[in-house]
mmCIF file of C-alpha atoms in Angstrom:
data_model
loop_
_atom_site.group_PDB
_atom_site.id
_atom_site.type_symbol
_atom_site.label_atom_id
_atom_site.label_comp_id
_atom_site.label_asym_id
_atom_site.label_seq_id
_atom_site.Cartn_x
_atom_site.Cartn_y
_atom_site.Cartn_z
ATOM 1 C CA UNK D 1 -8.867 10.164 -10.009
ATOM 2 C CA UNK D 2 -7.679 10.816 -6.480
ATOM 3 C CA UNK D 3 -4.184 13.016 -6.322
ATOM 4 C CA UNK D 4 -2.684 12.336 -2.736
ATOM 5 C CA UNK D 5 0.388 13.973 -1.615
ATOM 6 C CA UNK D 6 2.454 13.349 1.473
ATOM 7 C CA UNK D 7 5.254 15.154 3.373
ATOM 8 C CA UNK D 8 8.024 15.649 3.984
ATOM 9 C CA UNK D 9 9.775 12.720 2.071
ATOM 10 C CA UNK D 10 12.381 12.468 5.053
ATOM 11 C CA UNK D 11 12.241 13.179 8.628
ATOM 12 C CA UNK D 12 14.319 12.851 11.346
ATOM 13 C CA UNK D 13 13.696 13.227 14.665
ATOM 14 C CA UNK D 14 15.704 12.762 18.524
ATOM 15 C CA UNK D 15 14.644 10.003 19.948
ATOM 16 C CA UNK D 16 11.624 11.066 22.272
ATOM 17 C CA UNK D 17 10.510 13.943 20.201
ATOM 18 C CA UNK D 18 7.365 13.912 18.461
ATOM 19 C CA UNK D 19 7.111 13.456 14.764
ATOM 20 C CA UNK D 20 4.030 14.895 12.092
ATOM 21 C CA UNK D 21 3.569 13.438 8.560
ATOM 22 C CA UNK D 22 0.622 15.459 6.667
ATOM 23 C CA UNK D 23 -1.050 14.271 4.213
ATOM 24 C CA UNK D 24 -3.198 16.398 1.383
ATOM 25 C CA UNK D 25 -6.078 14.591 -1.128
ATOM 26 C CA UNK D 26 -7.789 16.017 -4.179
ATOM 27 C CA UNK D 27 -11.349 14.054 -4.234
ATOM 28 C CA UNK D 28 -13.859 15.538 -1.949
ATOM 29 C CA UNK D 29 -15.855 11.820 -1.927
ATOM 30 C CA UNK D 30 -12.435 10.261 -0.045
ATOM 31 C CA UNK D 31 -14.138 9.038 3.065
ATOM 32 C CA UNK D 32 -11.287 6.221 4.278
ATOM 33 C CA UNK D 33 -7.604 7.453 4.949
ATOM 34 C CA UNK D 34 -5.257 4.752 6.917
ATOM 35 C CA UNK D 35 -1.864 4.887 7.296
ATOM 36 C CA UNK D 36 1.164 2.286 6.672
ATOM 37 C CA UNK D 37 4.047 1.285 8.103
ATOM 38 C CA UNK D 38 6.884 0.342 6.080
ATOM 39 C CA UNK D 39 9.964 -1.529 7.890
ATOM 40 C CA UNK D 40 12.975 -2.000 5.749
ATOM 41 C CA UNK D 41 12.741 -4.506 3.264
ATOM 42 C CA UNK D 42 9.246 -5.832 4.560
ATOM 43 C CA UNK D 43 5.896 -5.334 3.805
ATOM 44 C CA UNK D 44 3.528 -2.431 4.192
ATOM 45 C CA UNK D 45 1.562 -2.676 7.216
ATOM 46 C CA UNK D 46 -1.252 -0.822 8.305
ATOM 47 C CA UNK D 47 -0.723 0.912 11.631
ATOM 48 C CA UNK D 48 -4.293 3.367 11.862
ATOM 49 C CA UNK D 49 -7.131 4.229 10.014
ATOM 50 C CA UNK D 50 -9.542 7.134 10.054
ATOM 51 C CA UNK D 51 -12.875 7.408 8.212
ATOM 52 C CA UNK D 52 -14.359 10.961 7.564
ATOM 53 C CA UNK D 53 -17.161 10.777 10.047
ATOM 54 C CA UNK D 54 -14.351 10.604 12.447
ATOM 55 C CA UNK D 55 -11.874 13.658 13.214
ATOM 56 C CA UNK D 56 -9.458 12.358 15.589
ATOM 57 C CA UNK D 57 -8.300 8.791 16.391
ATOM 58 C CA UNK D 58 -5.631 7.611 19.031
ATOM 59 C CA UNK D 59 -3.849 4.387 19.319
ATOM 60 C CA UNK D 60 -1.581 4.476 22.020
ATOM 61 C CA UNK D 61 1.620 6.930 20.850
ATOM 62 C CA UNK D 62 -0.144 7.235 17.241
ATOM 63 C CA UNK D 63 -3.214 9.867 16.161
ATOM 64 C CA UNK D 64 -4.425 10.323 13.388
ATOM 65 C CA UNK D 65 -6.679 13.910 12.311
ATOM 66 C CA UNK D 66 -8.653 14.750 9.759
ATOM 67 C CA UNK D 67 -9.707 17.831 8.093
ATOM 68 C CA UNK D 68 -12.494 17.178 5.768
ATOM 69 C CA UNK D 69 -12.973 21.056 4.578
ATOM 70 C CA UNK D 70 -9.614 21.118 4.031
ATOM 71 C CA UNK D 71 -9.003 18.131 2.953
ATOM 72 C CA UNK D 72 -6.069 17.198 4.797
ATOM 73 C CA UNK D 73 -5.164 14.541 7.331
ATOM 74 C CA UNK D 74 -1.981 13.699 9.406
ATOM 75 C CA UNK D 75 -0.219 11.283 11.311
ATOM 76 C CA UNK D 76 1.434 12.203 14.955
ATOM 77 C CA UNK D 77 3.624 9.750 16.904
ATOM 78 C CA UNK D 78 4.830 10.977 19.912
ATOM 79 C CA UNK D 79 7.729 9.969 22.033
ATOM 80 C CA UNK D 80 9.034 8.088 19.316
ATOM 81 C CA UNK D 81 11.346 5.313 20.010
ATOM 82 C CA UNK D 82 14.104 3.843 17.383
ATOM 83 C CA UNK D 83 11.730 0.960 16.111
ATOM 84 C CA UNK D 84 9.227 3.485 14.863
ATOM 85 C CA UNK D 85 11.683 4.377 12.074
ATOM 86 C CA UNK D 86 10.383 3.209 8.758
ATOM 87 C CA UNK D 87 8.751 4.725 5.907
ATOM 88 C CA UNK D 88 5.292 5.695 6.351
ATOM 89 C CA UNK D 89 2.604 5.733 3.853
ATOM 90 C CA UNK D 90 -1.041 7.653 3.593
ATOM 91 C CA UNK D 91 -3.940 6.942 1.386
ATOM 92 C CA UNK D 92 -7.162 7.674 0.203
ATOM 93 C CA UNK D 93 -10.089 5.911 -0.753
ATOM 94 C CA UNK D 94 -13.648 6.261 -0.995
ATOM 95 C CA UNK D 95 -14.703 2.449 -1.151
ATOM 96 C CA UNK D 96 -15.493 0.066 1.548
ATOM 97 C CA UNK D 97 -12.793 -2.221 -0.513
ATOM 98 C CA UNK D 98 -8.947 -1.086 -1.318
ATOM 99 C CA UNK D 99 -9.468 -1.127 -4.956
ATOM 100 C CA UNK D 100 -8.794 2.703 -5.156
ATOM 101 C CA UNK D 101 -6.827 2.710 -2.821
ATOM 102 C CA UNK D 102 -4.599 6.127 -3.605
ATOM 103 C CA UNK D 103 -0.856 5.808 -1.601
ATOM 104 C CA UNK D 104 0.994 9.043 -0.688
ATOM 105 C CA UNK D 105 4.619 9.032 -1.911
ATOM 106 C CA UNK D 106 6.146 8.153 1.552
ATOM 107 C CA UNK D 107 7.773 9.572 4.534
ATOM 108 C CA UNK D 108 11.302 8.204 5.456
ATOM 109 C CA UNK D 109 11.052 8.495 9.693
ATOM 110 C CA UNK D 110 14.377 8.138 11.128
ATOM 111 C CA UNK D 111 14.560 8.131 14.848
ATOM 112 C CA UNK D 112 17.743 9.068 16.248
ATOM 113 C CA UNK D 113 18.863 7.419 19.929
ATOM 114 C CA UNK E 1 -1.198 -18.441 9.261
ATOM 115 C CA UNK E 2 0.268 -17.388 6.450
ATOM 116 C CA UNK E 3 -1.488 -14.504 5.331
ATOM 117 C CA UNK E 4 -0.553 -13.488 1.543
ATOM 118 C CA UNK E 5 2.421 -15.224 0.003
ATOM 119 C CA UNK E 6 4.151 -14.041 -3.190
ATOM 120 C CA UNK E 7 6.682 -16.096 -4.961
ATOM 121 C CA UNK E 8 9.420 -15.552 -5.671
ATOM 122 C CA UNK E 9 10.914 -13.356 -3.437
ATOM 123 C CA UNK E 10 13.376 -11.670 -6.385
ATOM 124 C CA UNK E 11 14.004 -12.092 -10.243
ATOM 125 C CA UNK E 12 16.346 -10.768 -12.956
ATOM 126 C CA UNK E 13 14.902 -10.556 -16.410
ATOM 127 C CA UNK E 14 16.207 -10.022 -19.598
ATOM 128 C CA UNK E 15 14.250 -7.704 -21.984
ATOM 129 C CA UNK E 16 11.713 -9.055 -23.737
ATOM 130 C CA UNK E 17 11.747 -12.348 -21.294
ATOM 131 C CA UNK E 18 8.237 -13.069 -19.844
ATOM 132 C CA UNK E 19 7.177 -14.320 -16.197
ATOM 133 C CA UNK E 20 4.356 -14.529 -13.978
ATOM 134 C CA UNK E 21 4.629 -13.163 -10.278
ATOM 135 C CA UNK E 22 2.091 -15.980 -7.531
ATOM 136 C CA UNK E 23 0.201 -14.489 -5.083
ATOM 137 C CA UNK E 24 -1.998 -16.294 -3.390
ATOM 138 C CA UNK E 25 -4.085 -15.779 0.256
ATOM 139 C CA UNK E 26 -5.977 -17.805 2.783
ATOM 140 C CA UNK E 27 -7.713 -15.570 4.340
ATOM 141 C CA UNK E 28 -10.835 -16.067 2.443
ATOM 142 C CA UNK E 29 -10.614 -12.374 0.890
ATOM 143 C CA UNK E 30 -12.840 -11.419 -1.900
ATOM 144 C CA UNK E 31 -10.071 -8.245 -2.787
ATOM 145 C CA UNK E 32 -6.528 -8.697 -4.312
ATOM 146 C CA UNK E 33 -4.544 -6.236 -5.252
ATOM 147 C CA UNK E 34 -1.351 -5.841 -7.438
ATOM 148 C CA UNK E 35 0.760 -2.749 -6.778
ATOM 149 C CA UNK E 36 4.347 -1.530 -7.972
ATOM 150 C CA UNK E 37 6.669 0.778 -5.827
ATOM 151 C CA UNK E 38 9.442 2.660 -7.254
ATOM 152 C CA UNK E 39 12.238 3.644 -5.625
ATOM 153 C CA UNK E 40 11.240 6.818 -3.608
ATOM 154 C CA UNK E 41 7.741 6.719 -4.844
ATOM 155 C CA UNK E 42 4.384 5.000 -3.290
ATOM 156 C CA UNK E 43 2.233 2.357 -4.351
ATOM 157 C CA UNK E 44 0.989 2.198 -7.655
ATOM 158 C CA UNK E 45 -2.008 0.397 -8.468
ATOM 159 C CA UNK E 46 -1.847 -2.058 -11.546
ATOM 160 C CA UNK E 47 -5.041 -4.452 -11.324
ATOM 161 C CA UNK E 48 -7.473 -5.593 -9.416
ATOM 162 C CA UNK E 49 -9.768 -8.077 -8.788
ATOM 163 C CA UNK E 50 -13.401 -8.141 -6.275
ATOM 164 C CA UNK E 51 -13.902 -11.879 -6.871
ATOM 165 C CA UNK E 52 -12.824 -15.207 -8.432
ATOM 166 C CA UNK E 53 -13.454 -14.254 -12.589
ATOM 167 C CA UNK E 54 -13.610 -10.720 -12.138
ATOM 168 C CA UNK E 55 -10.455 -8.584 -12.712
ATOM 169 C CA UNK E 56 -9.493 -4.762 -13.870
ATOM 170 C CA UNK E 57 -7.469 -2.051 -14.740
ATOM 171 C CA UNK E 58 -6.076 -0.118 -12.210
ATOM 172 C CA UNK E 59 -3.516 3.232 -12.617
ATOM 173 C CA UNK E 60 -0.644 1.386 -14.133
ATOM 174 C CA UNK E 61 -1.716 -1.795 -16.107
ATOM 175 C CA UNK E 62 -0.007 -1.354 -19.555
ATOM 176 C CA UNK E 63 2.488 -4.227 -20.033
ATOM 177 C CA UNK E 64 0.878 -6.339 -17.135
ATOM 178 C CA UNK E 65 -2.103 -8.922 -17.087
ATOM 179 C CA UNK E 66 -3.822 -10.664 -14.841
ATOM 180 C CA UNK E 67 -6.175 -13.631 -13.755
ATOM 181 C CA UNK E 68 -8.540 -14.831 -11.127
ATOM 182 C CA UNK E 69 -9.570 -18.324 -11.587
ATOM 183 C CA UNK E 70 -10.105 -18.884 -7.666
ATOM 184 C CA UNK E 71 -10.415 -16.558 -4.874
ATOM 185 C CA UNK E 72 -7.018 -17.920 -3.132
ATOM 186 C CA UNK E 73 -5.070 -17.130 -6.597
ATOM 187 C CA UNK E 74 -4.158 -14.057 -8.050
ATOM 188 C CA UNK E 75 -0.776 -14.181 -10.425
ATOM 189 C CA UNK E 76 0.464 -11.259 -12.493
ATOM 190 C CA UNK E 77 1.791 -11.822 -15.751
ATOM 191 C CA UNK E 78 4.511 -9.681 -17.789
ATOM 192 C CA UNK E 79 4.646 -10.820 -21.185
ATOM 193 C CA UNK E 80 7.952 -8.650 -22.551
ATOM 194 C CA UNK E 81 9.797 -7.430 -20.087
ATOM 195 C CA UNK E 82 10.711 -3.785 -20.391
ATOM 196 C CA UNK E 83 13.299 -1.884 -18.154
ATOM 197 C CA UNK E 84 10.651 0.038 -16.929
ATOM 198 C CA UNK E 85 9.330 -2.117 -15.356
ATOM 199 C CA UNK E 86 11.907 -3.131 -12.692
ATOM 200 C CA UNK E 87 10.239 -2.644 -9.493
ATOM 201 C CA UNK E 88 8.979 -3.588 -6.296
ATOM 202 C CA UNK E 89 5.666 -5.641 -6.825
ATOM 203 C CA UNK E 90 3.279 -5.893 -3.835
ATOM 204 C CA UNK E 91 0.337 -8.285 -4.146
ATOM 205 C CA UNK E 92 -2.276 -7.286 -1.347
ATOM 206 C CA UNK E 93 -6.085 -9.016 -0.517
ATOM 207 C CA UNK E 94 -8.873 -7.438 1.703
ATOM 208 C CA UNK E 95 -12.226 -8.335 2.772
ATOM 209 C CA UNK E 96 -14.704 -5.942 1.419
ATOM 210 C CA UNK E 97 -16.484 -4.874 4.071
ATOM 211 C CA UNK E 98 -17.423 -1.671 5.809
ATOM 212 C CA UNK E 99 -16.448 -2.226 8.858
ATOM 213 C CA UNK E 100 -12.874 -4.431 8.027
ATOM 214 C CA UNK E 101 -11.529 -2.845 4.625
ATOM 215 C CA UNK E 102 -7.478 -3.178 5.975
ATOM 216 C CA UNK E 103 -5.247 -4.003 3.014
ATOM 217 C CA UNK E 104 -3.097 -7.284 3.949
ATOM 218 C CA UNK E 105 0.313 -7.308 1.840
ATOM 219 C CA UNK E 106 2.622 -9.880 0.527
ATOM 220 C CA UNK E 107 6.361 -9.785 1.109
ATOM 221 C CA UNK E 108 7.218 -8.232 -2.243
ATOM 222 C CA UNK E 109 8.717 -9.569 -5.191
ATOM 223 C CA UNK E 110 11.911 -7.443 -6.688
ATOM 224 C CA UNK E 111 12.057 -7.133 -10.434
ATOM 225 C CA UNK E 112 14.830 -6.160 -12.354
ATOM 226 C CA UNK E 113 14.910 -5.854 -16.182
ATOM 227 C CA UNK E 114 18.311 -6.044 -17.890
#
């Protein structure tokens, strides 16, 4: 099955700075990556998705890329504020539904004010 | 609009003690989802299930069963609780679709086996 791997497991950043979680998957046929947010103590919630037709998507301070050959996608939030600390999750899937829906081990954000 | 709703919220088992986790959704979603998360680890799949009557296996399902009798209701049953399996359990639906395939979560239920 699909082997995704995520780092780093921490990062902290000044508040304002940008901040990069990558992301690496193993099965080529992958072709739906999002990305979670995690507050603490809450539920995962999914912040921006990319599909593999698709090499760059922005949403405001948050961009995702993908590199298909390489198979490797990341997450960039820029001028992060203290609220986007959280721990932030990728996956992998290559169904139109979430039942193989592969997570990433997490990335502990903490943004420093 | 409640979204998905898990019950309850935490539990303390003793080995060998059995309990089923609810989960149910009003969203009208065809997909639900049961996942674990251990500390400092992602989300683990354990079942599935793409319609009322239709469940199965996902990475992690040993020690865990399921059912789907109606599309709002999806509970997870552990028969003999083991200390492995204390853990975070998320309960998730989607709508399969092409276009809308975003995972909606529950709160979480924390499990601890003693």
């Amino acid at each position: 099955g699909e082997n995704v791997e995520q780092h780093p497991s921490t990062l902290s950043v000044q508040e304002g700075d940008s901040a990069v979680i990558k992301c690496t998957y193993s099965d080529s046929a992958s072709n739906y990556f999002p990305w979670y947010k995690q507050e603490l103590g809450k539920r995962p919630q999914l912040i921006i998705d990319i599909r593999s037709n698709v090499g760059e998507k922005k949403d405001q301070r948050i961009a995702v890329t993908l590199n298909k050959t390489a198979k490797h996608f990341s997450l960039h939030i820029t001028e992060t504020q203290p609220e986007d600390s959280a721990v932030y999750f990728c996956a992998a899937s290559w169904a139109a539904g979430a039942n193989n829906l592969f997570f990433g081990t997490g990335t502990r954000l903490t943004v420093i004010p | 609009n409640a979204g998905v709703t898990q019950t309850p919220k935490f539990r303390i088992l003793k080995i060998g003690q059995s309990m089923t986790l609810q989960c149910t959704q009003d969203m009208n979603h065809n997909y639900m989802y049961w996942y674990r998360q251990d500390p400092g680890m992602g989300l683990k799949l354990i079942y599935y299930s793409v319609g009322a009557g239709i469940t199965d296996k996902g990475e992690v399902p040993n020690g865990y069963n399921v059912s789907r009798s109606t599309t709002e209701d999806f509970p997870l049953r552990l028969e003999l609780a083991a200390p492995s399996q204390t853990s975070v359990y998320f309960c998730a639906s989607s709508y399969s679709r092409q276009s809308n395939t975003e995972a909606f979560f529950g709160q979480g239920t924390r499990l601890t086996v003693v």
